[in-house]
């Protein structure tokens, strides 16, 4: 079993990083009725872990007795019938799903799922809470329509159903939903905290972890605890005992984005743009989300740019990121960004060096 | 090469000079013509070239008048002198190197055609140059300038556009012959649009044949063609003997110019052409005055060959041609007849009366004739003989199948042939019911068919059978057999049966021989395929009709019409009749205009559309044309545009790379806008946005980028690539499914609950390491054991393993499986499969159950106990593991909650399908779980993966 999973805290008491939040949550569910919750924070900060621990707190060990299934919903959308299939994780008391997987039909999922949950109020409460919990992942990816339909049902069925929403950025969740939830911001763990966790794991695994190496792992992880633990283990597979200056392998796709960035910086021409298009396609084919590609690409490019044009490049990256979310064919927007960058950069080079 | 070009270039011009000087020298009757003009001098001619035509004509009128006066006299003189003299300038124009009249006699015959241009040249370009003959120095200078200018300009054009070198290959398609890669690179004319296109008398070029070669100075090839046709000239592709001029502004040494040199065809520059045309124009003013005279003349000259008419017309009166046509018969009378007969459509009225009148396909008509003529002997005379013959002669089938596109005269041909051979033709077409019962000829009246035609057929057939000697012979014509549709059930099969037993010949007619419906029929028919008649043939027939109707059309116009209708004579005649209602004189332009709209209806392939949008003329298309082009396939065209826009070097950017990149950036931005439009259209059915969408995704990028196409990769063909997005998108979909499967298994292993993206982004590297690194480093057995354990822990199947490897491959990076000996790989596969019997199925998806037709839709993983009460199931704690190879079949889509599933499980159990609800006891000895009686389930689990891809195929469609 991977260490990330092996040493994941199972209860709110075991939590190392966000102890204060964990304690607050514990108080919240033990002392009073649980409101709708919205967890948001960068990836690898522990949102899911907290949610699972919270569910366990509320429903007891049964909450982890989940089954995975591909549910099909037959939805009558006026003129036509839609078949939707989604992967859900469910226990007796909660259902977890990522409605954004349904693409632009997510609103139907949201509506149907919540309705269904409202229909089946838990019969056998055994002294437990008389409500079910619906965990929705990636709420920020939900379409606007879905968020609107969510808003209404949240109120209507609040007696029987609690929502736990989970997303990276609360800015993409509509105001209406945010105001109906208790917003819980989960910060990225600090590097010290990460080092602490890494040392904890090393101790449990019986490994010698040089402190310099641990610090470097924490630095490289971009304050994502998951990344830190994963690359920690990768290093373990690669080489043990650890050395202080041991190379920390980058993710495969990050390496590739790095290459693309160097390509772009080297030459700005239609030919190069064409090659870059091929490489971008490759990233997308390997299921790397386009938004992530764009972000990473910007990150790599910014590292090498003159301060003068950084601002402009950032502006265009944001512009195309927005368009990418509104559009469908991600490659068009990625390519447009690269073309725009090439144009800006070439113009800059010519203006500066003639 | 450059020398060669020069040589050939100089020739026409030096001849011009000759033209100018020689008339003077040879003291032709019209010497005064040349003399009368020097007063106006060179600037006049320059002015004519540069300033507006109105200016030019104004100035010219008086002088033309002078010239005019002389012309008739000249003509008379010439007539007396004989044609030889007249043709001399032309001849000289032809033969550059020979400067004397000696050449004339042999060409007297040709002269009749040649005379016309000579005349025009004399008055046109000849005149222009002749004016300069006063001052020879000037003249020469001028000539040098003239000859140089095309070369220079071409050079300039090239430089200005910044095209990459290769001047030798240059601008023409002819030049492109040198290298395949240059195909389609014909450049813009260097002075495109800079010259003013003259307008001349409508028929001033009549009877002349032109061949266009290379790039012209200012006209697009199509424009030039149009110009020539409008003025009555003919444009051909190759260089036949009768070609009068090779129109080119530069010699690129292509096949055309070579052949033209061989044949001695004169070269003509664009300026020369313009002069020819202009020359005819001023006459118009005079025409009124002289019309009477000319009409008489024309009438007189009618019996002569047409070129002479044209000559007369072009020199004396542009109005003449109209007159000329009418003279065949007095128009007024015709009109009267028209009114009387106008009840009939022309297609009926002029339907061929004899087989010879059928336009084109005479060979086929003969064949049909022969077939029908010999039908009786072949198939009816004696049974034995027939059989023998049939085997010998495979082509002679009992039925004939005429095929070809509509309007070519198939039905007419069939009817006429029957008529000629004295057969009585019975036509059954789509308007008759041709169902199964109907077509039974042999059944006779008893065949319970209410169709009277059919009765007739069967009666005739019977009677023909009995005494065919005295009874008229019968032919059954089955028209439009490919139109036998739902209403005519079993029609074709029945027709075949009828053919087999038929006692009369059957002619089937269809449009599409390759239609699926006719597949069986063609085997029983001798195959006669009608081809499209050539446009000349059609034009000839149309001319006959036009003459008979008293309609005035010239041949070029009719050829254009024939060309436009695409071989459909019926349509051509209909168009002609329609046009005759509104006008009695039909000119080239009328036909062009009328048929322009119908020409648009042809299918444009997305590639053609993209070519046009990106082509040099892309910037000149009208907006509605562009929309039409991009709408020709609103899905595919944007993809093609997106795929190829980088390849174009925008004409507007020139050599400026920065500008080019910024144009690309703008185009890309527009394309990305188009994507958003497209989403709005598809997602919200906002179809009113479709024009904006095509504007953003096609038209704006094309408008920014149109220019010359370049290749970006070595060895790439310089054609537009097919849009890569479709293929990539489907691969992406497939990979997403694979990832989703992996994700699903991962979730089912209940080790973690991460999202799919996280799995890909963060976990993949480590998973891959864990799966491959041991294989590389550890000894074989230990490695295999370790990897299999890991796979089991995360429910990673062999397929998931493959997809992890697949999704981690990047171009230019090492294959993740590199360095793993094949022996180890196969050992891994064996070890994994060996355990498949004993493996826990945690994600029991799509296990095929006996007795279930469909793979269950729902995949249900293990219900899992919280693992924190033990170290895990490795110890074999008393975890109640429900292994469900559950199937929630079709009627259970609503059953989504656990309770219902449980009950389903029970019902499945009770219904005899073996579903193991196994309680894992502590008794299980090893860490390996060994469920009892899991043979079937286990093996099924090994197989199940294969079925998954297809099962979930539809799942992730977005």
Coordinates of N, CA and C in Angstrom, one line a residue, chain A residues 262-337:
Chain A
X262 N 10.7 25.2 -23.0 CA 12.0 25.5 -23.6 C 11.8 25.6 -25.1
X263 N 11.0 24.8 -25.7 CA 10.8 24.9 -27.1 C 10.3 26.3 -27.5
X264 N 9.4 26.7 -26.8 CA 8.7 28.0 -27.1 C 9.8 29.1 -27.0
X265 N 10.6 29.0 -25.9 CA 11.5 30.1 -25.7 C 12.6 30.1 -26.7
X266 N 12.9 28.9 -27.2 CA 14.0 28.8 -28.2 C 13.7 29.5 -29.5
X267 N 12.5 29.2 -30.0 CA 12.2 29.7 -31.3 C 10.7 30.1 -31.4
X268 N 10.5 31.2 -32.0 CA 9.1 31.6 -32.2 C 8.8 31.6 -33.7
X269 N 8.2 30.6 -34.2 CA 7.9 30.5 -35.6 C 6.7 29.6 -35.8
X270 N 6.0 29.8 -36.9 CA 4.9 28.9 -37.2 C 5.3 27.4 -37.1
X271 N 6.5 27.1 -37.5 CA 6.9 25.7 -37.5 C 7.0 25.2 -36.1
X272 N 7.5 26.1 -35.2 CA 7.6 25.7 -33.8 C 6.3 25.6 -33.2
X273 N 5.4 26.5 -33.6 CA 4.1 26.4 -33.0 C 3.4 25.1 -33.4
X274 N 3.7 24.7 -34.6 CA 3.1 23.4 -35.1 C 3.6 22.3 -34.2
X275 N 4.9 22.3 -34.0 CA 5.5 21.2 -33.1 C 4.9 21.3 -31.7
X276 N 4.8 22.5 -31.2 CA 4.2 22.6 -29.9 C 2.8 22.1 -29.8
X277 N 2.1 22.3 -30.9 CA 0.7 21.8 -31.0 C 0.7 20.3 -30.8
X278 N 1.6 19.6 -31.5 CA 1.8 18.2 -31.4 C 2.0 17.8 -30.0
X279 N 2.9 18.5 -29.3 CA 3.2 18.1 -27.9 C 2.1 18.4 -27.0
X280 N 1.4 19.5 -27.2 CA 0.2 19.7 -26.4 C -0.8 18.6 -26.5
X281 N -1.0 18.3 -27.8 CA -1.9 17.2 -28.0 C -1.5 15.9 -27.2
X282 N -0.2 15.7 -27.2 CA 0.2 14.5 -26.5 C -0.1 14.6 -25.0
X283 N 0.1 15.8 -24.4 CA -0.3 15.9 -23.0 C -1.7 15.6 -22.8
X284 N -2.5 16.2 -23.7 CA -4.0 16.0 -23.5 C -4.4 14.6 -23.7
X285 N -3.7 13.9 -24.6 CA -4.0 12.5 -24.9 C -3.7 11.7 -23.6
X286 N -2.7 12.1 -22.9 CA -2.3 11.4 -21.7 C -3.1 11.8 -20.5
X287 N -4.3 12.4 -20.8 CA -5.3 12.8 -19.8 C -4.8 13.8 -18.8
X288 N -3.9 14.6 -19.2 CA -3.5 15.7 -18.3 C -4.5 16.8 -18.5
X289 N -5.2 17.3 -17.5 CA -6.2 18.3 -17.7 C -5.6 19.6 -18.3
X290 N -6.3 20.1 -19.3 CA -5.7 21.3 -20.1 C -5.5 22.5 -19.2
X291 N -6.3 22.7 -18.2 CA -6.1 23.8 -17.3 C -4.8 23.7 -16.6
X292 N -4.5 22.5 -16.2 CA -3.3 22.2 -15.4 C -2.1 22.5 -16.4
X293 N -2.3 22.0 -17.6 CA -1.2 22.2 -18.6 C -0.9 23.7 -18.7
X294 N -2.0 24.5 -18.9 CA -1.8 25.9 -19.1 C -1.1 26.6 -17.9
X295 N -1.6 26.2 -16.8 CA -1.0 26.8 -15.6 C 0.5 26.5 -15.5
X296 N 0.8 25.2 -15.7 CA 2.2 24.8 -15.5 C 3.0 25.5 -16.6
X297 N 2.5 25.6 -17.8 CA 3.2 26.2 -18.9 C 3.5 27.6 -18.5
X298 N 2.5 28.3 -18.0 CA 2.8 29.7 -17.6 C 3.8 29.8 -16.6
X299 N 3.8 28.9 -15.6 CA 4.7 28.8 -14.5 C 6.2 28.7 -15.1
X300 N 6.3 27.7 -16.0 CA 7.6 27.5 -16.6 C 8.1 28.7 -17.4
X301 N 7.2 29.3 -18.2 CA 7.5 30.4 -19.0 C 7.9 31.6 -18.1
X302 N 7.2 31.8 -17.1 CA 7.4 33.0 -16.3 C 8.8 33.0 -15.6
X303 N 9.3 31.7 -15.4 CA 10.6 31.6 -14.8 C 11.7 32.2 -15.7
X304 N 11.4 32.2 -17.0 CA 12.5 32.6 -17.9 C 12.2 34.0 -18.5
X305 N 11.2 34.6 -18.1 CA 10.8 35.9 -18.8 C 11.4 37.1 -18.2
X306 N 11.5 38.1 -19.0 CA 11.9 39.4 -18.4 C 10.7 40.0 -17.7
X307 N 10.9 40.7 -16.7 CA 9.8 41.2 -15.9 C 8.9 42.1 -16.7
X308 N 9.4 42.7 -17.8 CA 8.6 43.6 -18.5 C 7.3 43.0 -19.1
X309 N 7.5 41.8 -19.6 CA 6.4 41.3 -20.3 C 5.6 40.2 -19.5
X310 N 6.1 40.0 -18.3 CA 5.5 39.0 -17.5 C 4.0 39.3 -17.3
X311 N 3.8 40.6 -17.0 CA 2.4 41.0 -16.7 C 1.5 40.7 -17.9
X312 N 1.9 41.0 -19.1 CA 1.1 40.8 -20.3 C 0.9 39.3 -20.5
X313 N 1.9 38.5 -20.3 CA 1.8 37.1 -20.5 C 0.8 36.5 -19.5
X314 N 0.8 37.0 -18.3 CA -0.1 36.5 -17.3 C -1.5 36.8 -17.7
X315 N -1.7 38.1 -18.2 CA -3.0 38.5 -18.6 C -3.6 37.5 -19.7
X316 N -2.7 37.2 -20.6 CA -3.2 36.4 -21.7 C -3.5 35.0 -21.2
X317 N -2.6 34.5 -20.3 CA -2.9 33.2 -19.8 C -4.2 33.1 -19.1
X318 N -4.5 34.1 -18.4 CA -5.8 34.1 -17.7 C -6.9 34.2 -18.6
X319 N -6.7 35.0 -19.7 CA -7.7 35.2 -20.7 C -8.1 33.9 -21.3
X320 N -7.0 33.1 -21.7 CA -7.3 31.9 -22.4 C -7.7 30.8 -21.5
X321 N -7.3 30.9 -20.2 CA -7.8 29.9 -19.3 C -9.3 30.0 -19.1
X322 N -9.7 31.3 -19.1 CA -11.2 31.5 -19.0 C -11.9 31.0 -20.2
X323 N -11.3 31.3 -21.4 CA -12.0 30.8 -22.6 C -12.0 29.3 -22.6
X324 N -10.9 28.7 -22.2 CA -10.8 27.3 -22.2 C -12.0 26.6 -21.4
X325 N -12.3 27.3 -20.3 CA -13.3 26.7 -19.4 C -14.7 26.9 -20.1
X326 N -14.8 28.0 -20.9 CA -16.1 28.2 -21.5 C -16.2 27.3 -22.8
X327 N -15.1 27.0 -23.3 CA -15.1 26.3 -24.6 C -15.0 24.8 -24.4
X328 N -14.9 24.2 -25.5 CA -14.9 22.7 -25.5 C -13.6 22.1 -25.9
X329 N -13.0 22.7 -26.9 CA -11.8 22.1 -27.5 C -10.6 22.8 -26.9
X330 N -10.1 22.2 -25.9 CA -9.1 22.8 -25.1 C -7.8 23.2 -25.9
X331 N -7.6 22.3 -26.9 CA -6.3 22.5 -27.6 C -6.3 23.9 -28.4
X332 N -7.5 24.3 -28.8 CA -7.6 25.6 -29.5 C -7.1 26.7 -28.7
X333 N -7.5 26.6 -27.4 CA -7.2 27.8 -26.5 C -5.7 27.7 -26.1
X334 N -5.3 26.5 -25.9 CA -3.9 26.3 -25.5 C -3.0 26.8 -26.6
X335 N -3.4 26.5 -27.8 CA -2.6 26.9 -29.0 C -2.6 28.4 -29.2
X336 N -3.8 28.9 -28.9 CA -4.0 30.4 -29.1 C -3.1 31.1 -28.1
X337 N -3.0 30.5 -26.9 CA -2.1 31.1 -25.9 C -0.7 31.0 -26.3

